[in-house]
XYZ file of C-alpha atoms in Angstrom:
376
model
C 13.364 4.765 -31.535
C 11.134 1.553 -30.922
C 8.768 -0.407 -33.391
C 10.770 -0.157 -36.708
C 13.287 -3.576 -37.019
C 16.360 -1.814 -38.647
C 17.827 -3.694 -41.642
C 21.946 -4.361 -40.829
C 24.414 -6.605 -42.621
C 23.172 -9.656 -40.894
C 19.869 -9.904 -38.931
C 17.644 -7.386 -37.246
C 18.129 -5.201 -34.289
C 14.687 -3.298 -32.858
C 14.496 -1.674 -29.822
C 11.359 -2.056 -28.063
C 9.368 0.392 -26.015
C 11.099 -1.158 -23.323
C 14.125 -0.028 -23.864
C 15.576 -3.073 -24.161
C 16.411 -4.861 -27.898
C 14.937 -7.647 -29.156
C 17.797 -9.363 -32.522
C 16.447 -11.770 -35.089
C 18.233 -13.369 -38.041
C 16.811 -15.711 -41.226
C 18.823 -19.066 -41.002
C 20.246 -20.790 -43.446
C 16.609 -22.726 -43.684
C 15.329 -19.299 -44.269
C 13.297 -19.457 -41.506
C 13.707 -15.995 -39.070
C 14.885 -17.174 -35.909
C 14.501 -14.131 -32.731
C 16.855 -14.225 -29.737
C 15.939 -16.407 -26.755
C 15.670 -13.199 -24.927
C 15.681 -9.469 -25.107
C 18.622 -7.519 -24.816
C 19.839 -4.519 -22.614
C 22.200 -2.755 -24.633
C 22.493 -2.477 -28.730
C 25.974 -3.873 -27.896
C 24.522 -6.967 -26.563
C 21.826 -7.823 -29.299
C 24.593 -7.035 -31.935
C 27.498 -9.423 -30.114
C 24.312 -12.239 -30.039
C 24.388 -11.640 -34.005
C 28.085 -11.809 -34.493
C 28.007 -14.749 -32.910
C 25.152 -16.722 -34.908
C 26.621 -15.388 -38.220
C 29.987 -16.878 -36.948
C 28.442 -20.340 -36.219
C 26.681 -20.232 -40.292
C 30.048 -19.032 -41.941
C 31.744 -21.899 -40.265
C 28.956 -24.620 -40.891
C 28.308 -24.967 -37.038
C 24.888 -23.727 -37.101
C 22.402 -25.912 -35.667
C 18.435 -25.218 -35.710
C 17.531 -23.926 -32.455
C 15.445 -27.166 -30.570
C 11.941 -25.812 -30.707
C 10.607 -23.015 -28.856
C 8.417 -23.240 -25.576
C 5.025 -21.691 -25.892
C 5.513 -18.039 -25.882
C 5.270 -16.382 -22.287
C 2.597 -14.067 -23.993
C -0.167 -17.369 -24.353
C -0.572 -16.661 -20.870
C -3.775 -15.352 -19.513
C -4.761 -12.912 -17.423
C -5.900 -15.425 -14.774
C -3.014 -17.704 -14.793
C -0.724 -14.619 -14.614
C -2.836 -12.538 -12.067
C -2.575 -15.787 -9.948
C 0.868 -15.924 -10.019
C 0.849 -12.187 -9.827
C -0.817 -12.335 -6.017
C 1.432 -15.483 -5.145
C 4.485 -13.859 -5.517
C 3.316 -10.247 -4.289
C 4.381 -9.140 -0.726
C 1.836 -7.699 0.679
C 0.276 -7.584 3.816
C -2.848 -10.078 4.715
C -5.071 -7.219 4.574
C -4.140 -5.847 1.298
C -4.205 -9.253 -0.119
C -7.701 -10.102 1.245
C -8.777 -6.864 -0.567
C -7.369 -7.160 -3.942
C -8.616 -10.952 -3.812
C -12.232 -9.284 -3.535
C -11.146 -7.030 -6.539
C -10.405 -9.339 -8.679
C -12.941 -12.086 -7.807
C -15.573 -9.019 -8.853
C -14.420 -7.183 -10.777
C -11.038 -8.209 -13.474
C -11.635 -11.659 -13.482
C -15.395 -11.854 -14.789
C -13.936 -9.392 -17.863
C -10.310 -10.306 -18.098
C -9.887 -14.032 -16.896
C -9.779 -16.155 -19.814
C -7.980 -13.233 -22.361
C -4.589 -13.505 -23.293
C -2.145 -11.106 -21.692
C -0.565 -9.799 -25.600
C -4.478 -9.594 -26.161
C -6.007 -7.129 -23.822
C -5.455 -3.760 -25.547
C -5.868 -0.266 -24.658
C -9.755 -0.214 -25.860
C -10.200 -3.506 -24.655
C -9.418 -2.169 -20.813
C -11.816 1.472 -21.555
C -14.812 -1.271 -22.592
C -14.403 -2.695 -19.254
C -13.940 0.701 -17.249
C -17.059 1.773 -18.891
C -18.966 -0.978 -17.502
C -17.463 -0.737 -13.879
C -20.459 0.504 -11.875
C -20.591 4.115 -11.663
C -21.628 5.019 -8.141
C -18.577 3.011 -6.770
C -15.561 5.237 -7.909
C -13.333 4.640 -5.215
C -14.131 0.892 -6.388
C -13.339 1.615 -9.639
C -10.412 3.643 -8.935
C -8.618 0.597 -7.091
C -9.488 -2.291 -9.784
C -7.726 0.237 -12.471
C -4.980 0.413 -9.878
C -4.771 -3.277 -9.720
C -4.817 -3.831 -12.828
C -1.932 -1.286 -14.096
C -0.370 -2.669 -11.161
C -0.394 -6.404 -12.866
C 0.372 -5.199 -16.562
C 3.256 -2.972 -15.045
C 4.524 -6.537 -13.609
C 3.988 -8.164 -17.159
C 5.908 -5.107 -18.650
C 8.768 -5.756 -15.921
C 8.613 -9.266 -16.609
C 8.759 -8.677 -21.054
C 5.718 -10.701 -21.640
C 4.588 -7.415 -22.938
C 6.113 -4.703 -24.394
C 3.615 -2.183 -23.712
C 1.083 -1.282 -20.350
C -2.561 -1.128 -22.070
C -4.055 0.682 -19.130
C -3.800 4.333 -20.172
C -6.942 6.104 -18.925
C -5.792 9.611 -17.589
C -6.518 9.778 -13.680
C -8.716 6.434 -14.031
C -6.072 5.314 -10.616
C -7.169 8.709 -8.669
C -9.559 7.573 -5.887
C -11.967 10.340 -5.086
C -11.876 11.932 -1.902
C -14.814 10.626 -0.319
C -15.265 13.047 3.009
C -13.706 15.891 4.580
C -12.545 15.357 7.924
C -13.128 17.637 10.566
C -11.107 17.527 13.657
C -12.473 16.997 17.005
C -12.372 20.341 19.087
C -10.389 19.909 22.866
C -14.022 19.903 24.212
C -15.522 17.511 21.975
C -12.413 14.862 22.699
C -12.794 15.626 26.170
C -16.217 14.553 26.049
C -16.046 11.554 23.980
C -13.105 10.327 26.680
C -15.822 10.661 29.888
C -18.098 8.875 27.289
C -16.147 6.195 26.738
C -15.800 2.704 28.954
C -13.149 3.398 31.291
C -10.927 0.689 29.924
C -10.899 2.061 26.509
C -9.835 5.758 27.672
C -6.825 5.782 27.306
C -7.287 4.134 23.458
C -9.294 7.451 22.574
C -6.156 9.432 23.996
C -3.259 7.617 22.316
C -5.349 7.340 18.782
C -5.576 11.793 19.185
C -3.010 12.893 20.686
C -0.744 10.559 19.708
C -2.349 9.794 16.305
C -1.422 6.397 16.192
C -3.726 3.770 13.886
C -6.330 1.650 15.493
C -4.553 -1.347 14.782
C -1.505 0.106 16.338
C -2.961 1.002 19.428
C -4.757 -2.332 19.696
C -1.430 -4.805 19.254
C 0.549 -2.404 22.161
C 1.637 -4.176 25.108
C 3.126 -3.259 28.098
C 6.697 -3.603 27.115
C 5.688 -1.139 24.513
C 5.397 1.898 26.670
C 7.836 3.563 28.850
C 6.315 5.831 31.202
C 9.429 7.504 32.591
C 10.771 8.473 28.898
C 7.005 9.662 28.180
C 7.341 7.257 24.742
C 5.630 4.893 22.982
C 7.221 2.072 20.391
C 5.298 0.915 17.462
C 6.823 -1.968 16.038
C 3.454 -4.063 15.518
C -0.465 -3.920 14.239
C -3.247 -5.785 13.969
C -5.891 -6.508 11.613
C -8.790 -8.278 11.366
C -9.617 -10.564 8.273
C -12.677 -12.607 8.357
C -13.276 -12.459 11.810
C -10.211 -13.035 13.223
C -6.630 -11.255 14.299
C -3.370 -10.718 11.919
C -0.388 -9.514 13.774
C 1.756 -7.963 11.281
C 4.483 -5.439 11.081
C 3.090 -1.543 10.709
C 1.067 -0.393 7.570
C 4.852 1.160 5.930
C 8.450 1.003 6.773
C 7.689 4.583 7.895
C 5.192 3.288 10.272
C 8.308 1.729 13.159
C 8.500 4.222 15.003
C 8.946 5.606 18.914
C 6.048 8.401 19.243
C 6.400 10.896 22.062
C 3.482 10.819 24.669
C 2.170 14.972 25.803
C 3.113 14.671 28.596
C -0.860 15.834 30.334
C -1.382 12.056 28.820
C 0.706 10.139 30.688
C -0.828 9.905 33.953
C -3.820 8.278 32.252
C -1.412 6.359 30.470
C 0.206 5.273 33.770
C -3.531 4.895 35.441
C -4.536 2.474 33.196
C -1.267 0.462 33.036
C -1.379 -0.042 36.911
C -5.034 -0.336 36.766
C -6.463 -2.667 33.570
C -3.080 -4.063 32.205
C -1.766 -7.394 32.923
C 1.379 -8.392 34.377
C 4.669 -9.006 32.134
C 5.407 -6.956 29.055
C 3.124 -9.110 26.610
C 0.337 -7.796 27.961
C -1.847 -6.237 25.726
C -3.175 -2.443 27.159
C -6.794 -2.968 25.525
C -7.540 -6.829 25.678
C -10.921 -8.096 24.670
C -13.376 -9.488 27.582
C -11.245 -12.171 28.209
C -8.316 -10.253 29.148
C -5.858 -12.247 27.094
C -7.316 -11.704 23.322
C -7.629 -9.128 20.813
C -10.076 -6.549 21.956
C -12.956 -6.755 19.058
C -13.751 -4.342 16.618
C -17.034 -4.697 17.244
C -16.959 -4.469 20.960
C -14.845 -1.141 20.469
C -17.294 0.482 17.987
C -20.550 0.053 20.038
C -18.538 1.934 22.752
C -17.337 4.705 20.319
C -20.793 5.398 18.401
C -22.374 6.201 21.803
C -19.504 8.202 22.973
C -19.199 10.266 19.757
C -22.873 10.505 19.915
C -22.403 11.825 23.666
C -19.691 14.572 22.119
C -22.542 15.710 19.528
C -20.244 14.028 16.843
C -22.164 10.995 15.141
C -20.064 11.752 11.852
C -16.815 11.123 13.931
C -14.969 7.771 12.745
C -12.434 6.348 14.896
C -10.202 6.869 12.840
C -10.441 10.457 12.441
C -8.630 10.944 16.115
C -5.351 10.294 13.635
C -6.442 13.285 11.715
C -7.233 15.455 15.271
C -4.252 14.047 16.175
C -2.070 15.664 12.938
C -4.141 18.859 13.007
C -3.170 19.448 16.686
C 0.790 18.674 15.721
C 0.379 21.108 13.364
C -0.747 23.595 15.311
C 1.768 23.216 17.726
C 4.425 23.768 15.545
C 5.144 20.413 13.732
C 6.844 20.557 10.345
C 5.768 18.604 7.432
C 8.632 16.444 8.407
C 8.328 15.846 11.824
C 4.734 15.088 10.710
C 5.366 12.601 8.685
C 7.532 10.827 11.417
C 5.390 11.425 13.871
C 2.750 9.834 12.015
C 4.628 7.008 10.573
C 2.547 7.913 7.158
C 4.745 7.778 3.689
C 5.452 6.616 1.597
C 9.070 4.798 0.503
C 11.036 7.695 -0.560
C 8.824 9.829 1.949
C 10.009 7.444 4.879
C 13.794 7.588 3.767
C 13.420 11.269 3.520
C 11.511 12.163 6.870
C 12.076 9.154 8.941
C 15.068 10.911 11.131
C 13.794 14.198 10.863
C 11.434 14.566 13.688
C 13.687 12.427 16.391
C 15.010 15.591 18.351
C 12.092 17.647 18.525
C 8.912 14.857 18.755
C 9.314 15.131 22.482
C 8.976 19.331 22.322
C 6.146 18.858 19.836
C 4.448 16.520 22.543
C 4.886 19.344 25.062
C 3.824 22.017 22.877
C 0.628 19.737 22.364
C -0.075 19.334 26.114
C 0.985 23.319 26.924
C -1.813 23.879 24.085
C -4.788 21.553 25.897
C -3.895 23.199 28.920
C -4.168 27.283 27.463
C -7.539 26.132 25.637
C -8.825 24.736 28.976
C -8.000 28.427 30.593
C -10.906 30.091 32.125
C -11.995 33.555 29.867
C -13.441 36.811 31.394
Protein backbone atom coordinates (compact mmCIF):
# COMPACT_ATOMS: atom_id res chain seq x y z
CA UNK A 1 0.00 0.00 0.00
CA UNK A 2 1.74 3.44 -0.89
CA UNK A 3 1.47 6.95 0.88
CA UNK A 4 1.27 5.90 4.62
CA UNK A 5 5.22 5.82 6.21
CA UNK A 6 4.79 2.71 8.52
CA UNK A 7 6.17 3.20 12.05
CA UNK A 8 8.96 0.07 12.76
CA UNK A 9 11.49 -0.30 15.56
CA UNK A 10 13.90 2.02 13.94
CA UNK A 11 13.07 4.41 11.04
CA UNK A 12 10.41 4.46 8.39
CA UNK A 13 9.71 2.24 5.50
CA UNK A 14 6.89 3.67 2.76
CA UNK A 15 6.35 2.28 -0.36
CA UNK A 16 5.65 4.65 -3.00
CA UNK A 17 3.27 4.48 -5.90
CA UNK A 18 6.18 3.37 -7.62
CA UNK A 19 6.56 0.42 -6.26
CA UNK A 20 9.69 0.99 -5.09
CA UNK A 21 10.47 2.10 -1.08
CA UNK A 22 11.67 5.09 -0.03
CA UNK A 23 13.49 4.44 4.30
CA UNK A 24 14.06 7.40 6.56
CA UNK A 25 15.38 7.46 10.13
CA UNK A 26 15.68 10.57 12.94
CA UNK A 27 19.49 10.75 13.85
CA UNK A 28 20.89 11.07 16.84
CA UNK A 29 20.64 15.13 16.10
CA UNK A 30 17.02 14.39 15.76
CA UNK A 31 16.97 15.53 12.52
CA UNK A 32 15.04 12.78 9.92
CA UNK A 33 17.51 11.81 7.53
CA UNK A 34 15.75 9.77 4.03
CA UNK A 35 17.85 7.30 2.04
CA UNK A 36 20.07 8.61 -0.76
CA UNK A 37 17.84 6.67 -2.99
CA UNK A 38 14.72 4.64 -3.31
CA UNK A 39 14.64 1.13 -2.86
CA UNK A 40 13.41 -1.97 -4.91
CA UNK A 41 12.51 -4.42 -2.47
CA UNK A 42 11.23 -3.95 1.41
CA UNK A 43 14.31 -6.16 1.99
CA UNK A 44 16.54 -3.56 0.67
CA UNK A 45 15.13 -0.34 2.43
CA UNK A 46 15.06 -2.45 5.71
CA UNK A 47 18.97 -3.86 5.31
CA UNK A 48 19.76 0.25 4.55
CA UNK A 49 18.14 0.69 8.19
CA UNK A 50 19.94 -2.09 9.91
CA UNK A 51 22.78 -0.74 8.80
CA UNK A 52 22.43 3.07 9.97
CA UNK A 53 21.08 1.85 13.37
CA UNK A 54 24.32 -0.31 13.52
CA UNK A 55 26.63 2.69 12.78
CA UNK A 56 24.49 4.91 15.98
CA UNK A 57 24.65 1.88 18.48
CA UNK A 58 28.33 1.74 17.87
CA UNK A 59 29.03 5.63 17.88
CA UNK A 60 30.13 5.53 14.12
CA UNK A 61 27.42 7.62 12.87
CA UNK A 62 28.43 10.53 10.99
CA UNK A 63 25.91 13.35 9.61
CA UNK A 64 25.36 12.68 6.10
CA UNK A 65 27.57 15.76 4.07
CA UNK A 66 24.71 17.87 2.85
CA UNK A 67 22.30 17.01 0.30
CA UNK A 68 22.38 18.21 -3.46
CA UNK A 69 19.36 20.15 -4.51
CA UNK A 70 16.59 17.74 -4.85
CA UNK A 71 16.17 16.27 -8.50
CA UNK A 72 12.46 17.50 -8.12
CA UNK A 73 13.72 21.63 -8.27
CA UNK A 74 13.96 20.83 -11.75
CA UNK A 75 11.72 22.41 -14.26
CA UNK A 76 9.85 21.42 -16.87
CA UNK A 77 12.14 23.17 -19.38
CA UNK A 78 15.41 22.10 -18.09
CA UNK A 79 14.04 18.51 -17.90
CA UNK A 80 12.05 18.53 -21.27
CA UNK A 81 15.47 19.67 -22.72
CA UNK A 82 17.24 16.98 -21.48
CA UNK A 83 14.21 14.89 -22.17
CA UNK A 84 14.64 15.52 -26.26
CA UNK A 85 18.58 15.26 -25.90
CA UNK A 86 18.62 11.98 -24.75
CA UNK A 87 15.44 10.67 -26.77
CA UNK A 88 16.09 8.45 -29.88
CA UNK A 89 14.08 9.41 -32.24
CA UNK A 90 14.14 9.94 -35.70
CA UNK A 91 14.94 13.65 -37.25
CA UNK A 92 11.46 13.90 -38.25
CA UNK A 93 9.83 13.08 -35.06
CA UNK A 94 12.18 15.31 -33.31
CA UNK A 95 11.58 18.31 -35.64
CA UNK A 96 7.86 17.77 -34.74
CA UNK A 97 7.80 17.51 -31.08
CA UNK A 98 10.35 20.58 -31.11
CA UNK A 99 7.30 22.52 -32.81
CA UNK A 100 5.09 21.03 -29.94
CA UNK A 101 6.72 22.16 -27.39
CA UNK A 102 8.00 25.54 -28.68
CA UNK A 103 3.89 26.18 -29.00
CA UNK A 104 2.38 24.64 -27.07
CA UNK A 105 4.08 23.05 -23.28
CA UNK A 106 6.63 25.44 -23.01
CA UNK A 107 4.57 28.86 -23.03
CA UNK A 108 2.36 26.96 -20.00
CA UNK A 109 4.81 24.59 -18.44
CA UNK A 110 8.43 26.06 -18.92
CA UNK A 111 9.37 27.76 -15.88
CA UNK A 112 7.10 25.23 -13.29
CA UNK A 113 8.70 22.84 -11.25
CA UNK A 114 8.39 19.21 -12.25
CA UNK A 115 6.94 18.03 -8.25
CA UNK A 116 4.70 21.19 -9.06
CA UNK A 117 2.61 20.57 -12.09
CA UNK A 118 -0.40 18.63 -10.75
CA UNK A 119 -3.21 16.84 -12.18
CA UNK A 120 -5.50 20.20 -12.37
CA UNK A 121 -2.66 22.13 -13.20
CA UNK A 122 -2.25 19.95 -16.70
CA UNK A 123 -6.63 20.03 -17.30
CA UNK A 124 -6.14 24.18 -16.97
CA UNK A 125 -3.79 23.93 -19.76
CA UNK A 126 -5.77 21.26 -21.93
CA UNK A 127 -8.65 23.53 -21.58
CA UNK A 128 -6.91 26.30 -23.15
CA UNK A 129 -5.32 24.19 -26.06
CA UNK A 130 -7.21 25.50 -29.09
CA UNK A 131 -10.18 23.57 -29.82
CA UNK A 132 -10.40 23.16 -33.57
CA UNK A 133 -6.86 21.52 -33.56
CA UNK A 134 -7.55 18.10 -31.79
CA UNK A 135 -5.19 16.07 -33.47
CA UNK A 136 -2.84 19.03 -32.14
CA UNK A 137 -4.00 18.67 -28.94
CA UNK A 138 -4.04 15.04 -28.89
CA UNK A 139 -0.12 14.89 -29.60
CA UNK A 140 1.05 17.75 -27.00
CA UNK A 141 -0.96 15.50 -24.24
CA UNK A 142 0.99 12.65 -25.76
CA UNK A 143 4.18 14.48 -25.34
CA UNK A 144 3.70 15.48 -22.39
CA UNK A 145 2.64 12.01 -20.58
CA UNK A 146 5.40 10.90 -22.61
CA UNK A 147 7.96 13.34 -20.52
CA UNK A 148 6.26 12.83 -16.98
CA UNK A 149 6.27 8.96 -17.73
CA UNK A 150 10.25 9.60 -18.17
CA UNK A 151 10.28 11.68 -14.82
CA UNK A 152 8.27 8.76 -13.19
CA UNK A 153 10.99 6.23 -14.69
CA UNK A 154 13.60 8.44 -13.63
CA UNK A 155 11.89 8.94 -9.52
CA UNK A 156 11.90 12.63 -9.72
CA UNK A 157 8.26 12.00 -9.33
CA UNK A 158 6.35 9.58 -7.82
CA UNK A 159 3.26 10.06 -9.63
CA UNK A 160 2.27 10.89 -13.74
CA UNK A 161 -0.14 14.11 -13.37
CA UNK A 162 -1.49 13.70 -16.86
CA UNK A 163 -4.68 11.69 -16.29
CA UNK A 164 -7.30 12.99 -18.74
CA UNK A 165 -9.23 9.84 -20.07
CA UNK A 166 -8.58 9.51 -23.98
CA UNK A 167 -7.00 13.20 -23.94
CA UNK A 168 -3.79 10.97 -26.09
CA UNK A 169 -6.54 9.57 -28.73
CA UNK A 170 -5.96 11.54 -31.98
CA UNK A 171 -9.17 11.79 -33.90
CA UNK A 172 -9.51 10.17 -37.05
CA UNK A 173 -9.40 12.92 -39.34
CA UNK A 174 -10.64 11.25 -42.92
CA UNK A 175 -11.76 8.09 -44.24
CA UNK A 176 -9.77 6.75 -46.90
CA UNK A 177 -11.16 5.40 -49.86
CA UNK A 178 -9.18 3.18 -52.06
CA UNK A 179 -8.42 3.87 -55.56
CA UNK A 180 -10.52 1.51 -57.92
CA UNK A 181 -8.09 -0.65 -60.72
CA UNK A 182 -9.46 2.00 -63.19
CA UNK A 183 -8.88 5.00 -61.29
CA UNK A 184 -4.97 3.81 -60.57
CA UNK A 185 -4.77 2.96 -64.04
CA UNK A 186 -5.59 6.34 -64.93
CA UNK A 187 -3.64 8.29 -62.54
CA UNK A 188 -0.41 6.03 -63.91
CA UNK A 189 -1.07 7.36 -67.85
CA UNK A 190 -1.47 10.73 -65.95
CA UNK A 191 1.53 10.76 -64.43
CA UNK A 192 5.22 11.94 -65.91
CA UNK A 193 6.62 8.93 -67.29
CA UNK A 194 9.53 8.92 -64.91
CA UNK A 195 7.42 8.86 -61.90
CA UNK A 196 5.23 5.71 -63.12
CA UNK A 197 6.57 3.35 -61.78
CA UNK A 198 6.58 5.44 -58.12
CA UNK A 199 2.61 5.41 -58.42
CA UNK A 200 2.93 1.49 -58.96
CA UNK A 201 5.34 0.51 -56.17
CA UNK A 202 3.51 3.09 -53.54
CA UNK A 203 -0.14 0.73 -54.59
CA UNK A 204 0.64 -2.27 -55.28
CA UNK A 205 3.38 -2.60 -53.29
CA UNK A 206 2.23 -0.17 -50.56
CA UNK A 207 5.44 0.99 -49.68
CA UNK A 208 5.81 4.78 -47.95
CA UNK A 209 6.75 7.71 -50.04
CA UNK A 210 9.87 8.09 -48.38
CA UNK A 211 10.62 4.50 -49.01
CA UNK A 212 10.08 4.53 -52.50
CA UNK A 213 12.03 7.76 -52.90
CA UNK A 214 15.55 6.54 -51.04
CA UNK A 215 15.39 3.00 -53.41
CA UNK A 216 18.24 2.48 -55.56
CA UNK A 217 19.09 0.15 -57.97
CA UNK A 218 20.82 -2.34 -55.81
CA UNK A 219 17.54 -2.34 -54.05
CA UNK A 220 15.54 -4.23 -56.57
CA UNK A 221 15.99 -7.58 -58.01
CA UNK A 222 14.08 -8.10 -61.02
CA UNK A 223 14.62 -11.83 -61.49
CA UNK A 224 13.40 -12.67 -57.73
CA UNK A 225 10.37 -10.14 -58.48
CA UNK A 226 11.51 -8.36 -54.84
CA UNK A 227 12.10 -5.30 -53.45
CA UNK A 228 14.44 -4.48 -50.13
CA UNK A 229 13.60 -1.67 -47.88
CA UNK A 230 16.29 -1.01 -45.66
CA UNK A 231 16.22 2.97 -46.02
CA UNK A 232 13.82 6.32 -46.16
CA UNK A 233 13.92 9.66 -46.59
CA UNK A 234 12.54 12.68 -45.18
CA UNK A 235 12.51 16.05 -45.69
CA UNK A 236 13.08 18.63 -42.77
CA UNK A 237 13.30 22.21 -43.60
CA UNK A 238 13.90 21.89 -47.04
CA UNK A 239 16.28 19.44 -47.26
CA UNK A 240 16.87 15.34 -47.30
CA UNK A 241 17.32 12.91 -44.06
CA UNK A 242 18.33 9.45 -44.95
CA UNK A 243 17.37 7.39 -42.12
CA UNK A 244 16.56 3.84 -41.36
CA UNK A 245 12.57 2.89 -42.00
CA UNK A 246 9.71 4.54 -39.90
CA UNK A 247 9.80 0.98 -37.31
CA UNK A 248 11.93 -2.02 -36.87
CA UNK A 249 8.94 -3.62 -38.65
CA UNK A 250 9.49 -1.39 -41.53
CA UNK A 251 13.13 -3.65 -42.97
CA UNK A 252 11.72 -5.57 -44.96
CA UNK A 253 11.94 -7.51 -48.64
CA UNK A 254 8.33 -6.79 -50.30
CA UNK A 255 7.27 -9.04 -53.14
CA UNK A 256 6.68 -7.20 -56.54
CA UNK A 257 2.95 -8.67 -58.59
CA UNK A 258 4.48 -9.85 -60.84
CA UNK A 259 2.10 -7.65 -63.95
CA UNK A 260 4.51 -4.83 -62.21
CA UNK A 261 7.65 -5.85 -62.99
CA UNK A 262 8.05 -5.17 -66.52
CA UNK A 263 7.43 -1.50 -65.72
CA UNK A 264 9.66 -2.00 -62.99
CA UNK A 265 12.31 -3.40 -65.38
CA UNK A 266 11.29 -0.53 -68.14
CA UNK A 267 12.14 2.09 -66.06
CA UNK A 268 15.34 0.60 -64.55
CA UNK A 269 16.83 0.15 -68.13
CA UNK A 270 15.25 3.29 -69.18
CA UNK A 271 15.54 6.40 -66.37
CA UNK A 272 17.93 4.73 -63.77
CA UNK A 273 21.52 5.36 -63.56
CA UNK A 274 24.30 3.07 -63.73
CA UNK A 275 25.75 1.23 -60.45
CA UNK A 276 23.52 0.15 -57.61
CA UNK A 277 23.47 3.69 -55.80
CA UNK A 278 21.43 4.93 -58.17
CA UNK A 279 18.42 6.30 -57.03
CA UNK A 280 15.08 4.98 -59.32
CA UNK A 281 13.26 8.53 -58.93
CA UNK A 282 16.12 11.23 -58.81
CA UNK A 283 15.22 14.87 -58.83
CA UNK A 284 16.03 17.01 -62.18
CA UNK A 285 19.45 16.64 -61.70
CA UNK A 286 19.58 13.02 -61.85
CA UNK A 287 21.82 12.57 -58.84
CA UNK A 288 19.55 14.24 -55.88
CA UNK A 289 16.54 13.60 -53.99
CA UNK A 290 13.57 13.91 -56.22
CA UNK A 291 11.48 16.95 -54.46
CA UNK A 292 8.40 16.77 -52.77
CA UNK A 293 7.27 19.49 -54.41
CA UNK A 294 8.21 18.52 -57.88
CA UNK A 295 6.36 15.08 -57.16
CA UNK A 296 3.10 16.68 -55.88
CA UNK A 297 2.47 19.11 -58.83
CA UNK A 298 2.70 15.88 -60.94
CA UNK A 299 0.29 13.89 -58.64
CA UNK A 300 -2.52 16.70 -58.10
CA UNK A 301 -2.96 16.81 -61.91
CA UNK A 302 -2.86 13.15 -62.31
CA UNK A 303 -5.36 12.44 -59.48
CA UNK A 304 -7.30 15.24 -60.89
CA UNK A 305 -7.05 13.34 -64.41
CA UNK A 306 -8.45 9.96 -62.43
CA UNK A 307 -11.53 12.17 -61.12
CA UNK A 308 -9.81 11.81 -57.62
CA UNK A 309 -8.75 15.40 -56.27
CA UNK A 310 -9.32 13.98 -52.60
CA UNK A 311 -6.61 11.27 -53.36
CA UNK A 312 -3.30 11.88 -51.19
CA UNK A 313 -0.26 10.17 -52.16
CA UNK A 314 -0.21 8.51 -49.56
CA UNK A 315 -3.39 6.81 -49.75
CA UNK A 316 -1.83 4.30 -52.64
CA UNK A 317 -0.43 2.54 -49.14
CA UNK A 318 -3.98 2.17 -48.11
CA UNK A 319 -5.11 0.86 -51.99
CA UNK A 320 -2.23 -0.95 -51.64
CA UNK A 321 -3.45 -2.93 -48.11
CA UNK A 322 -7.07 -3.04 -49.29
CA UNK A 323 -6.00 -4.92 -52.48
CA UNK A 324 -3.72 -7.48 -50.15
CA UNK A 325 -6.61 -8.00 -48.41
CA UNK A 326 -8.64 -8.87 -50.94
CA UNK A 327 -6.39 -11.20 -52.30
CA UNK A 328 -6.19 -13.19 -49.45
CA UNK A 329 -3.61 -11.54 -47.07
CA UNK A 330 -3.90 -12.27 -43.36
CA UNK A 331 -3.67 -9.71 -40.74
CA UNK A 332 -0.21 -11.04 -40.40
CA UNK A 333 1.14 -11.18 -43.61
CA UNK A 334 -0.32 -7.63 -43.67
CA UNK A 335 1.44 -6.34 -41.24
CA UNK A 336 4.76 -7.68 -42.83
CA UNK A 337 3.94 -6.80 -45.91
CA UNK A 338 3.42 -3.40 -44.85
CA UNK A 339 6.24 -3.05 -42.50
CA UNK A 340 3.48 -1.15 -40.13
CA UNK A 341 3.65 -2.12 -36.14
CA UNK A 342 4.33 -1.61 -33.80
CA UNK A 343 7.27 -3.29 -31.32
CA UNK A 344 5.53 -6.26 -30.06
CA UNK A 345 3.44 -6.18 -33.43
CA UNK A 346 6.83 -6.43 -35.44
CA UNK A 347 8.23 -9.33 -33.16
CA UNK A 348 4.95 -11.01 -33.55
CA UNK A 349 4.27 -10.67 -37.43
CA UNK A 350 7.62 -9.90 -38.77
CA UNK A 351 8.28 -13.74 -40.05
CA UNK A 352 4.87 -14.48 -40.66
CA UNK A 353 4.25 -13.37 -44.14
CA UNK A 354 7.90 -14.57 -45.62
CA UNK A 355 6.51 -17.80 -47.43
CA UNK A 356 3.45 -16.62 -48.84
CA UNK A 357 4.27 -12.56 -49.75
CA UNK A 358 5.33 -13.82 -53.12
CA UNK A 359 1.66 -15.84 -53.65
CA UNK A 360 -0.06 -12.77 -52.22
CA UNK A 361 1.83 -10.68 -55.00
CA UNK A 362 0.46 -13.12 -57.58
CA UNK A 363 -2.89 -13.28 -56.25
CA UNK A 364 -2.73 -9.34 -56.54
CA UNK A 365 -1.64 -9.33 -60.22
CA UNK A 366 -4.16 -12.56 -61.15
CA UNK A 367 -6.82 -10.02 -59.52
CA UNK A 368 -5.82 -6.71 -61.89
CA UNK A 369 -5.86 -8.98 -64.63
CA UNK A 370 -9.78 -10.71 -63.91
CA UNK A 371 -11.01 -6.97 -63.19
CA UNK A 372 -9.51 -5.86 -66.54
CA UNK A 373 -11.67 -8.91 -68.27
CA UNK A 374 -14.00 -7.81 -70.89
CA UNK A 375 -18.04 -8.37 -69.62
CA UNK A 376 -20.98 -9.32 -71.96
Amino acid sequence: MSGRPRRRGFGYIRRLSSGRYQASYLGPDLVRRPGPQTFLTKGDAEAWLSRRREQIAAGEWVAPAKPAPKASALTFDTYAEQWMRERGIKPRTREGYAYLLRQYLRPFFGDMVLDDISPSTVRTWWAQLPPDKPAVRARSYSLLKAIMNTALADEILDHNPCRIRGAANTPRARDVRPASLNELDAIVAAMPTRHRALVLLCAWCALRAGEVLELRRGDVDVAAGTIRIVRAVSWLKGGPVVGTPKSAAGTRVVSVPPHVVPALQHHLDAMTGEGPGALLFPGRDGVGHLQPSTLHRGWRHAREAAGRPDLRLHDLRHTGATMAARAGATLAELQQRLGHSSVNAALRYQHAAQGRDREIAAALSAMARADRLPTG
